PDB file of C-alpha atoms in Angstrom:
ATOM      1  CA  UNK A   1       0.000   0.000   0.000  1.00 52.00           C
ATOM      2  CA  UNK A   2       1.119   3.483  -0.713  1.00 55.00           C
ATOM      3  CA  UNK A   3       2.283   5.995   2.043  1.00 52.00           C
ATOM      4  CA  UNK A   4      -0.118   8.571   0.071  1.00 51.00           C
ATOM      5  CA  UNK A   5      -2.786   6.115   0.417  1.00 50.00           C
ATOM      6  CA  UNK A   6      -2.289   4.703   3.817  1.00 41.00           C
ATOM      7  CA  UNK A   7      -2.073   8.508   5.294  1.00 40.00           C
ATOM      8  CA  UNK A   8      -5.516   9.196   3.219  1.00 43.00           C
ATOM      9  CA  UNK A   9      -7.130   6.558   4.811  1.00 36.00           C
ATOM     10  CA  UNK A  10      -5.763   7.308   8.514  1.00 38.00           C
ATOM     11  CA  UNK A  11      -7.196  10.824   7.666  1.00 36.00           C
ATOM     12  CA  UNK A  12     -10.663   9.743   6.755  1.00 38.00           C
ATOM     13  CA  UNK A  13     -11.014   7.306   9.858  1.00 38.00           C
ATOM     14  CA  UNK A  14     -10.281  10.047  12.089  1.00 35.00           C
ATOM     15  CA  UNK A  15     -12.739  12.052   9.927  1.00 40.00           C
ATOM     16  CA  UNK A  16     -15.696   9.527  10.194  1.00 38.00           C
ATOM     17  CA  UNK A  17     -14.599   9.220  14.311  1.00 41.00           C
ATOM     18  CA  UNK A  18     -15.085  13.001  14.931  1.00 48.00           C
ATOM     19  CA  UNK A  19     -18.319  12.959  12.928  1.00 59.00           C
ATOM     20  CA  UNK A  20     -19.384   9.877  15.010  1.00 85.00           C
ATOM     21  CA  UNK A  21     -18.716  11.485  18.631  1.00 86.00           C
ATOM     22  CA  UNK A  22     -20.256  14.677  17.353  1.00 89.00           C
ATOM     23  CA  UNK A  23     -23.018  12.897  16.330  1.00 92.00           C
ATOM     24  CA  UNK A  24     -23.442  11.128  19.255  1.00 93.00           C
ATOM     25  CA  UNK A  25     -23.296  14.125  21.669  1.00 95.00           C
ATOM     26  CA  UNK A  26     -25.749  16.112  19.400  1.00 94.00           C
ATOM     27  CA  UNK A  27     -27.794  13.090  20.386  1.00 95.00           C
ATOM     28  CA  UNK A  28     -27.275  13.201  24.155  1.00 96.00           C
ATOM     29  CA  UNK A  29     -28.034  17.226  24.264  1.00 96.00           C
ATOM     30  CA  UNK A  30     -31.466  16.673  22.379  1.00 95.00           C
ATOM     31  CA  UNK A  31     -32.218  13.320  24.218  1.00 96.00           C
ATOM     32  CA  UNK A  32     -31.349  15.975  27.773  1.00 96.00           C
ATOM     33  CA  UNK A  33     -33.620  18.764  26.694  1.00 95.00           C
ATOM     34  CA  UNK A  34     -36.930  16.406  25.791  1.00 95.00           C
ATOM     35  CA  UNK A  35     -36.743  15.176  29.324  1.00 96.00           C
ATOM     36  CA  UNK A  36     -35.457  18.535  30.811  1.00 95.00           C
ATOM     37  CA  UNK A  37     -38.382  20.841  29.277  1.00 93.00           C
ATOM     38  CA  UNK A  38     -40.818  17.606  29.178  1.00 87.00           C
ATOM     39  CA  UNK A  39     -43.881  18.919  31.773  1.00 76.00           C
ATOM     40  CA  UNK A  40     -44.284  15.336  33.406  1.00 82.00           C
ATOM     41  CA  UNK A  41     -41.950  15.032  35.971  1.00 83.00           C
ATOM     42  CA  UNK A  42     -43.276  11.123  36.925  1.00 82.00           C
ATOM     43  CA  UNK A  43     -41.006   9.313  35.191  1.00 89.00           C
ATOM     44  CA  UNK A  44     -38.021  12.453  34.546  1.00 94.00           C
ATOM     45  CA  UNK A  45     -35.702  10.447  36.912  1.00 94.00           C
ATOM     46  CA  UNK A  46     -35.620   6.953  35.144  1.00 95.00           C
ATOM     47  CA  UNK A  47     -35.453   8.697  31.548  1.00 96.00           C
ATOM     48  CA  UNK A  48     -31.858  10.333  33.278  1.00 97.00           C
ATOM     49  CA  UNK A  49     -30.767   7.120  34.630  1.00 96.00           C
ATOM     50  CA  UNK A  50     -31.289   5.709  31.227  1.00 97.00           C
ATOM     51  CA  UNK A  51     -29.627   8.337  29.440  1.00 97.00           C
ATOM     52  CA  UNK A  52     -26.848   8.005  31.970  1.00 97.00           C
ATOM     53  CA  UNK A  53     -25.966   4.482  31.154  1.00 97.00           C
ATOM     54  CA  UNK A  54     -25.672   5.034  27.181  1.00 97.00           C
ATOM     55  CA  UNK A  55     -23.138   7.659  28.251  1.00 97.00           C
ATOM     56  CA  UNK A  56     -21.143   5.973  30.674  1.00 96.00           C
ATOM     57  CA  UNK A  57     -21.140   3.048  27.986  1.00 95.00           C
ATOM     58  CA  UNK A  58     -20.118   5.207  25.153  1.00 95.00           C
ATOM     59  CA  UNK A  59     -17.217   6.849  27.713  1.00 94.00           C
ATOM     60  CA  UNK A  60     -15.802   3.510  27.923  1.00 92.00           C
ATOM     61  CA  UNK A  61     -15.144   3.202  24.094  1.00 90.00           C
ATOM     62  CA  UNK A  62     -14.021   6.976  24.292  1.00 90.00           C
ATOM     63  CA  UNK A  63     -11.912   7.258  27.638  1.00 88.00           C
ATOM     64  CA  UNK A  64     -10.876  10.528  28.944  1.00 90.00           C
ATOM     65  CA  UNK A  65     -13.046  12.805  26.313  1.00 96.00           C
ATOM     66  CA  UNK A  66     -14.427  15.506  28.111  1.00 97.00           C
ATOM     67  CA  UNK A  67     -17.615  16.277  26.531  1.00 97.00           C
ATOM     68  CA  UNK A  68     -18.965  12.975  27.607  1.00 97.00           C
ATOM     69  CA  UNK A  69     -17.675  13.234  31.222  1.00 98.00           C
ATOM     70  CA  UNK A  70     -19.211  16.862  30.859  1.00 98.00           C
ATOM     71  CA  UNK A  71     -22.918  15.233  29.973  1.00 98.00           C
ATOM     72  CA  UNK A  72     -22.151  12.760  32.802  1.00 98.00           C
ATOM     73  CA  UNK A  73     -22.201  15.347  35.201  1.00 97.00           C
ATOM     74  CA  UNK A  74     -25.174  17.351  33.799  1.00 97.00           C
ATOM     75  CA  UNK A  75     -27.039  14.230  33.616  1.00 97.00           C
ATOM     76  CA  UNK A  76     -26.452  13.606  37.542  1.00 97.00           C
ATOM     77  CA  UNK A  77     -27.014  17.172  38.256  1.00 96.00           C
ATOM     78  CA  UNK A  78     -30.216  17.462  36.795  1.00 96.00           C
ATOM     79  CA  UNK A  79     -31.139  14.257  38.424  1.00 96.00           C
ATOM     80  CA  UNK A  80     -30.881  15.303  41.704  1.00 95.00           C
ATOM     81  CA  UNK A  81     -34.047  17.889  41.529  1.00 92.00           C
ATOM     82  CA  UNK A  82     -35.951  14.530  41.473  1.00 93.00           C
ATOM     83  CA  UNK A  83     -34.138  12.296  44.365  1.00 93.00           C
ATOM     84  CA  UNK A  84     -34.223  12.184  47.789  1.00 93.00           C
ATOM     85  CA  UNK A  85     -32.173  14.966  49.776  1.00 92.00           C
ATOM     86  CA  UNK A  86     -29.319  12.305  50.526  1.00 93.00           C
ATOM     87  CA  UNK A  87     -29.258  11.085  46.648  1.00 94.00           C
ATOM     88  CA  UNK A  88     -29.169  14.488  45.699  1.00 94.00           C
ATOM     89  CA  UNK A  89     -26.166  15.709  47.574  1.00 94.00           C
ATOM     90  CA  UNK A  90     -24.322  12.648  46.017  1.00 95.00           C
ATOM     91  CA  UNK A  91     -25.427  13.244  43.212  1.00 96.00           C
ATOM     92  CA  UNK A  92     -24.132  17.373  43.198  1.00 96.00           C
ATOM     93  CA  UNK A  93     -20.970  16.214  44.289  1.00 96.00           C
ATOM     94  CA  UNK A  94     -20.165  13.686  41.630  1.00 97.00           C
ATOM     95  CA  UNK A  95     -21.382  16.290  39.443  1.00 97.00           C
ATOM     96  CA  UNK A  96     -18.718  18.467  40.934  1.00 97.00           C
ATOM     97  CA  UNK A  97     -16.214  16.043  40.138  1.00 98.00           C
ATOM     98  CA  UNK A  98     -16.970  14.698  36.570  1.00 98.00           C
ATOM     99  CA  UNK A  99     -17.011  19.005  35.660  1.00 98.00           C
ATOM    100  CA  UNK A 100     -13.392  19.394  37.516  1.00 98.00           C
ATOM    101  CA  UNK A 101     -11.892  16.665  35.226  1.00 98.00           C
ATOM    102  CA  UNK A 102     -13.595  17.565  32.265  1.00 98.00           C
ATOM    103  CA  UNK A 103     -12.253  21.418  32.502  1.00 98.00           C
ATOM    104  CA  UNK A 104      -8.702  19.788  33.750  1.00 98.00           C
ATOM    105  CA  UNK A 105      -8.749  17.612  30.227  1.00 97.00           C
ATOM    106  CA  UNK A 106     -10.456  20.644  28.419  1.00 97.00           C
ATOM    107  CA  UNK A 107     -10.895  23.798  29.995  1.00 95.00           C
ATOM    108  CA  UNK A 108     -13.230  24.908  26.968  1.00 96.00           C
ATOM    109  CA  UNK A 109     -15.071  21.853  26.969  1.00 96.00           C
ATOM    110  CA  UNK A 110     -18.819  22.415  25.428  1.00 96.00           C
ATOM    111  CA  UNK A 111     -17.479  26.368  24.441  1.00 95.00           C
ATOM    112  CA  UNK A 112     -17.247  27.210  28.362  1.00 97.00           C
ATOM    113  CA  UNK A 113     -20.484  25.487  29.156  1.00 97.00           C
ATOM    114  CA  UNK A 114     -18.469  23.222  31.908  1.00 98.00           C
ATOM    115  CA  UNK A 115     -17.557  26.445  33.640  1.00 98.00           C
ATOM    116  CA  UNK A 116     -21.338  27.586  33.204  1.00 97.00           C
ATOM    117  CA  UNK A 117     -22.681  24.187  34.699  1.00 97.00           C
ATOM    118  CA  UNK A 118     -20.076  23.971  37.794  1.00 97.00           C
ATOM    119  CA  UNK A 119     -20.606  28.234  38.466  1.00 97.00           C
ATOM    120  CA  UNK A 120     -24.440  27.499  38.769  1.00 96.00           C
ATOM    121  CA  UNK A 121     -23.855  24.325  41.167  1.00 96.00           C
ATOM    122  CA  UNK A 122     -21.651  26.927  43.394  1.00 96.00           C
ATOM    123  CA  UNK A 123     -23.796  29.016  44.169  1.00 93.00           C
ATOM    124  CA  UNK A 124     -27.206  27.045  43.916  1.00 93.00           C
ATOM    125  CA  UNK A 125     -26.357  24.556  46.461  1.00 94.00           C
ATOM    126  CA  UNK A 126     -26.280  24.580  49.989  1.00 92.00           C
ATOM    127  CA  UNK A 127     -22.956  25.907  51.565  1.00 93.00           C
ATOM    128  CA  UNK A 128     -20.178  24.382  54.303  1.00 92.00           C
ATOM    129  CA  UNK A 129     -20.844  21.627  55.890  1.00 91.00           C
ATOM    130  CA  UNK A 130     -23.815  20.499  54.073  1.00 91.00           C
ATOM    131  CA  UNK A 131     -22.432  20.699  51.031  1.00 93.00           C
ATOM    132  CA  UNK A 132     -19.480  22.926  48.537  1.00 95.00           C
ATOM    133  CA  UNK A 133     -21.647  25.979  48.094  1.00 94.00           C
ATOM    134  CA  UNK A 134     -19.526  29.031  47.337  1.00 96.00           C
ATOM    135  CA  UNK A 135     -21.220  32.544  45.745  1.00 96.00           C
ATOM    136  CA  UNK A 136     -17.570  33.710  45.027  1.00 96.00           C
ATOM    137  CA  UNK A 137     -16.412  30.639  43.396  1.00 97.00           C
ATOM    138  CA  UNK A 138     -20.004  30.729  41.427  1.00 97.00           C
ATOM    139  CA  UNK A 139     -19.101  34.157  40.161  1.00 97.00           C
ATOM    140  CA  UNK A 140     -15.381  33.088  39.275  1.00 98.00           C
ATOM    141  CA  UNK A 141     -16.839  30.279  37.063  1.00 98.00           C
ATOM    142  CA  UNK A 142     -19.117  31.540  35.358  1.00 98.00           C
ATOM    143  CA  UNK A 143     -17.173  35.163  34.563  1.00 98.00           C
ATOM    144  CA  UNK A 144     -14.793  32.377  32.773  1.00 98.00           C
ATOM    145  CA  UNK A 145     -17.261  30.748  30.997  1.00 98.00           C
ATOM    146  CA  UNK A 146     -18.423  34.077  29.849  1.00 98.00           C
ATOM    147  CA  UNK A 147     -15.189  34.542  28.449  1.00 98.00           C
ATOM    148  CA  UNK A 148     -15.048  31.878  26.455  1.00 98.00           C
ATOM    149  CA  UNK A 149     -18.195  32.325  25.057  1.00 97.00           C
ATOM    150  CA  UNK A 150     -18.953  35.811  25.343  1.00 97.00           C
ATOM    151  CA  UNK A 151     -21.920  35.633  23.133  1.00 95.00           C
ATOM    152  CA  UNK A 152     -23.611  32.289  24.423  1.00 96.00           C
ATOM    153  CA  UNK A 153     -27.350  31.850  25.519  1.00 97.00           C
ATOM    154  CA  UNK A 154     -26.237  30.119  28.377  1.00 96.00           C
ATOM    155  CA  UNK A 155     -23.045  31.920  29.719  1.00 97.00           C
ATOM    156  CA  UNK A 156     -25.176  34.722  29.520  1.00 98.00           C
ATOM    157  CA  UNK A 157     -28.593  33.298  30.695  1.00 97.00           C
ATOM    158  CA  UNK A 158     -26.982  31.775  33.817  1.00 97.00           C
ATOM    159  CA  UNK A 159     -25.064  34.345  34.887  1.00 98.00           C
ATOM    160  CA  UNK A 160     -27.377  36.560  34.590  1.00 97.00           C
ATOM    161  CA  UNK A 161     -29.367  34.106  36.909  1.00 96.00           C
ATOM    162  CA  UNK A 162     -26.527  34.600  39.401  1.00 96.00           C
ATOM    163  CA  UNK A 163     -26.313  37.955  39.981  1.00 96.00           C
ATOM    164  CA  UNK A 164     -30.591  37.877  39.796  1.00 94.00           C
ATOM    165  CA  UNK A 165     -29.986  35.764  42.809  1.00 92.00           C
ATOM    166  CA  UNK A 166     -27.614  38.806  44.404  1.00 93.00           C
ATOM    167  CA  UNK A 167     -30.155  41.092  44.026  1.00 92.00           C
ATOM    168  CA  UNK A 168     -28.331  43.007  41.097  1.00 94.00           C
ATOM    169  CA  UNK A 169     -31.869  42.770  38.676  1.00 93.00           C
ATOM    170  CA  UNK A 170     -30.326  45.667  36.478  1.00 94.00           C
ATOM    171  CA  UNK A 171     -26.816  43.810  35.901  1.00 96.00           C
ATOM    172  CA  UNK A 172     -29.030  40.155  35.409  1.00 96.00           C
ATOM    173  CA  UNK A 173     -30.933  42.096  33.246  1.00 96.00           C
ATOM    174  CA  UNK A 174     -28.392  42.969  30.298  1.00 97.00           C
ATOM    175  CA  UNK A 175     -27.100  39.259  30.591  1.00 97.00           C
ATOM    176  CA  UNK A 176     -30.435  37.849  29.684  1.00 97.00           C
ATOM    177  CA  UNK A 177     -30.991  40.552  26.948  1.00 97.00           C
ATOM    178  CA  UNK A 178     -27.856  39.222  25.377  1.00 97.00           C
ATOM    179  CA  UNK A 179     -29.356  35.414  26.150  1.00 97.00           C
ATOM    180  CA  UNK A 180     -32.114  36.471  24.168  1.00 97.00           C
ATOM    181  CA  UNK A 181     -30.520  37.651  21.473  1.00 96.00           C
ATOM    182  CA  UNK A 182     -27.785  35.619  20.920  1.00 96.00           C
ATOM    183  CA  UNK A 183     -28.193  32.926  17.900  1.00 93.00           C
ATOM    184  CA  UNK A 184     -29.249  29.720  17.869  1.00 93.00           C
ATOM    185  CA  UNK A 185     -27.233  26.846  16.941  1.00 92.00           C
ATOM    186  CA  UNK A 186     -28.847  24.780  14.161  1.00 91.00           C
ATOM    187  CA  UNK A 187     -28.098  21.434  15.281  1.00 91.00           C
ATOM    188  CA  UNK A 188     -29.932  22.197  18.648  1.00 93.00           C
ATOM    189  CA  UNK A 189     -32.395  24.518  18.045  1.00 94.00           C
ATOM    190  CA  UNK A 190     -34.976  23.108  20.583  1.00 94.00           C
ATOM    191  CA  UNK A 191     -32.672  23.379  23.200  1.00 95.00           C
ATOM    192  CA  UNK A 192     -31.529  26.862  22.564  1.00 95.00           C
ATOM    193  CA  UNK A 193     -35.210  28.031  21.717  1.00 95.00           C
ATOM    194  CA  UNK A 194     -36.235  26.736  25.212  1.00 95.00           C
ATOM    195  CA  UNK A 195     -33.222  28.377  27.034  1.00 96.00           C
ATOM    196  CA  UNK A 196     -33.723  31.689  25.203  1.00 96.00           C
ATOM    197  CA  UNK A 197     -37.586  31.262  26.166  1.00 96.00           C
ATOM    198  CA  UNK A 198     -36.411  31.273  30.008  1.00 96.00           C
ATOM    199  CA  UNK A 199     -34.002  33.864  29.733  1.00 97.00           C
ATOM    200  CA  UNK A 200     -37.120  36.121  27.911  1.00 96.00           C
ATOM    201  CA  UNK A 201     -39.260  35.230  31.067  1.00 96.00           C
ATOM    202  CA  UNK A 202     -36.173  36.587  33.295  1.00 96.00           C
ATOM    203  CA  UNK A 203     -35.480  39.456  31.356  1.00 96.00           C
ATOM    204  CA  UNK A 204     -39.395  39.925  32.695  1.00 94.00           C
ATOM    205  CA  UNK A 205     -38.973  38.913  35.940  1.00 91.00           C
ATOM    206  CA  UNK A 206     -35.325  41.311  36.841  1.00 91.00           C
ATOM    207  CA  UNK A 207     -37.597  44.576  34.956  1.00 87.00           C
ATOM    208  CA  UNK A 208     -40.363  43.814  36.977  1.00 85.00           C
ATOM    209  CA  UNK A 209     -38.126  43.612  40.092  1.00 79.00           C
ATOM    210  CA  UNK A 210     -36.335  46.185  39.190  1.00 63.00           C
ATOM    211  CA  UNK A 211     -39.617  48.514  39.430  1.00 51.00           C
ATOM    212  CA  UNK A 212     -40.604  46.951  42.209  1.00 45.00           C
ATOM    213  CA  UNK A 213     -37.720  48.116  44.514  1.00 40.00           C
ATOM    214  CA  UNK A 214     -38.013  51.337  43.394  1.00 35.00           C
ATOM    215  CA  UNK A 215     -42.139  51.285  44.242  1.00 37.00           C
ATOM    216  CA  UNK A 216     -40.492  50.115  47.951  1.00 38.00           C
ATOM    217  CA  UNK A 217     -37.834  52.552  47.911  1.00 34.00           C
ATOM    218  CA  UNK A 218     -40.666  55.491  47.498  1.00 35.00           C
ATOM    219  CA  UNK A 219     -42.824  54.399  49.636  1.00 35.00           C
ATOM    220  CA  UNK A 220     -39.992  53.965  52.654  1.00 37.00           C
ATOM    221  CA  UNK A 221     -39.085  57.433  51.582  1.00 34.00           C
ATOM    222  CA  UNK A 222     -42.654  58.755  51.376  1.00 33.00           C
ATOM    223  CA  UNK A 223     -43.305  56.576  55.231  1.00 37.00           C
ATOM    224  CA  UNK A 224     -40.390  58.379  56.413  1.00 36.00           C
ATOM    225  CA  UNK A 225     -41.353  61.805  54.988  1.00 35.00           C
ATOM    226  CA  UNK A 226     -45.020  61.601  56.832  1.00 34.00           C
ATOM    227  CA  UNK A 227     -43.626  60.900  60.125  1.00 34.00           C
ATOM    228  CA  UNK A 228     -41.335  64.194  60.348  1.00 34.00           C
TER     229      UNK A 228
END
């Protein structure tokens, strides 16, 4: 065989490999999002188990590729709104873990949404000794995921979330308008139309907060005012 031809086929294995991961995780994210944004939550937790096992079985023929220890952990996370409080932690903090190795293997992994996924666990979960929540180390992640991928729905959407939860509604409130208006990607548009569909709702929610601080802020003035 030819060195030409030998080096042409090498080339178009490793061709039809990447196509067959990418294929595969395009699979996994839509498989995710019908259960995630499905309104029955009765049988959410088996369909995540399920989808759990073809990963972990594909991540044995594909060792040590972080976009499948990255769905690994969002799998577990996810899973945990629907187990029992002890399940849950467990599940968290394997979801902690999975994220770590996948950003030590590829710190871009998923265009920054590893750093998105581990921010939001941060600061969404209890704090020391229950569990590893951190607000500072939830604002560190997801700042890098944002750069990364400055122009994402969900770097933006979720840290937007974030500082929503700080009470900062007119900071959270220029995140989601850049959720909302960043593009779609084609291969996952039902995933990224649902997340932009939150982040509209939000966008909502930190205007309507926004106005309602400054109703409370008047009227404390106005209270005080009345009694001099």
């Amino acid at each position: 065989m030819k060195k030409t031809t030998l080096v042409a086929l090498l080339l178009l294995s490793t061709q039809c490999f990447a196509n067959s991961i990418k294929d595969s995780l395009n699979n996994i994210e839509s498989e995710w999002a019908s259960i995630y944004y499905s309104k029955s939550n009765s049988n959410k937790s088996r369909a995540y188990n399920h989808l759990l096992d073809k990963i972990i079985a594909l991540s044995e023929q594909h060792t040590d590729n972080a976009e499948l220890i990255f769905w690994q952990a969002v799998v577990k996370a996810t899973n945990a709104d629907h187990q029992d409080a002890l399940a849950a932690l467990n599940s968290v903090k394997d979801a902690r873990k999975l994220l770590a190795k996948a950003i030590e293997i590829n710190p871009k992994t998923m265009n920054g949404s590893a750093y998105v996924t581990l921010g939001t666990l941060y600061y969404m979960v209890p704090k020391w000794p229950i569990a590893f929540g951190d607000e500072q180390t939830a604002q560190k992640m997801l700042a890098i995921a944002l750069q990364i991928n400055p122009n994402g729905i969900d770097s933006n959407y979720f840290y937007g979330k974030f500082l929503l939860s700080q009470n900062k509604s007119d900071e959270a409130a220029k995140y989601f308008e850049r959720a909302v208006k960043a593009p779609a990607r084609n291969e996952q548009l039902y995933a990224d139309s649902q997340l932009k569909t939150e982040a509209s709702l939000a966008l909502k929610n930190a205007k309507e907060q926004k106005v309602g601080t400054s109703k409370n802020l008047f009227l404390s003035l106005f209270s005080s005012a009345t009694l001099k």
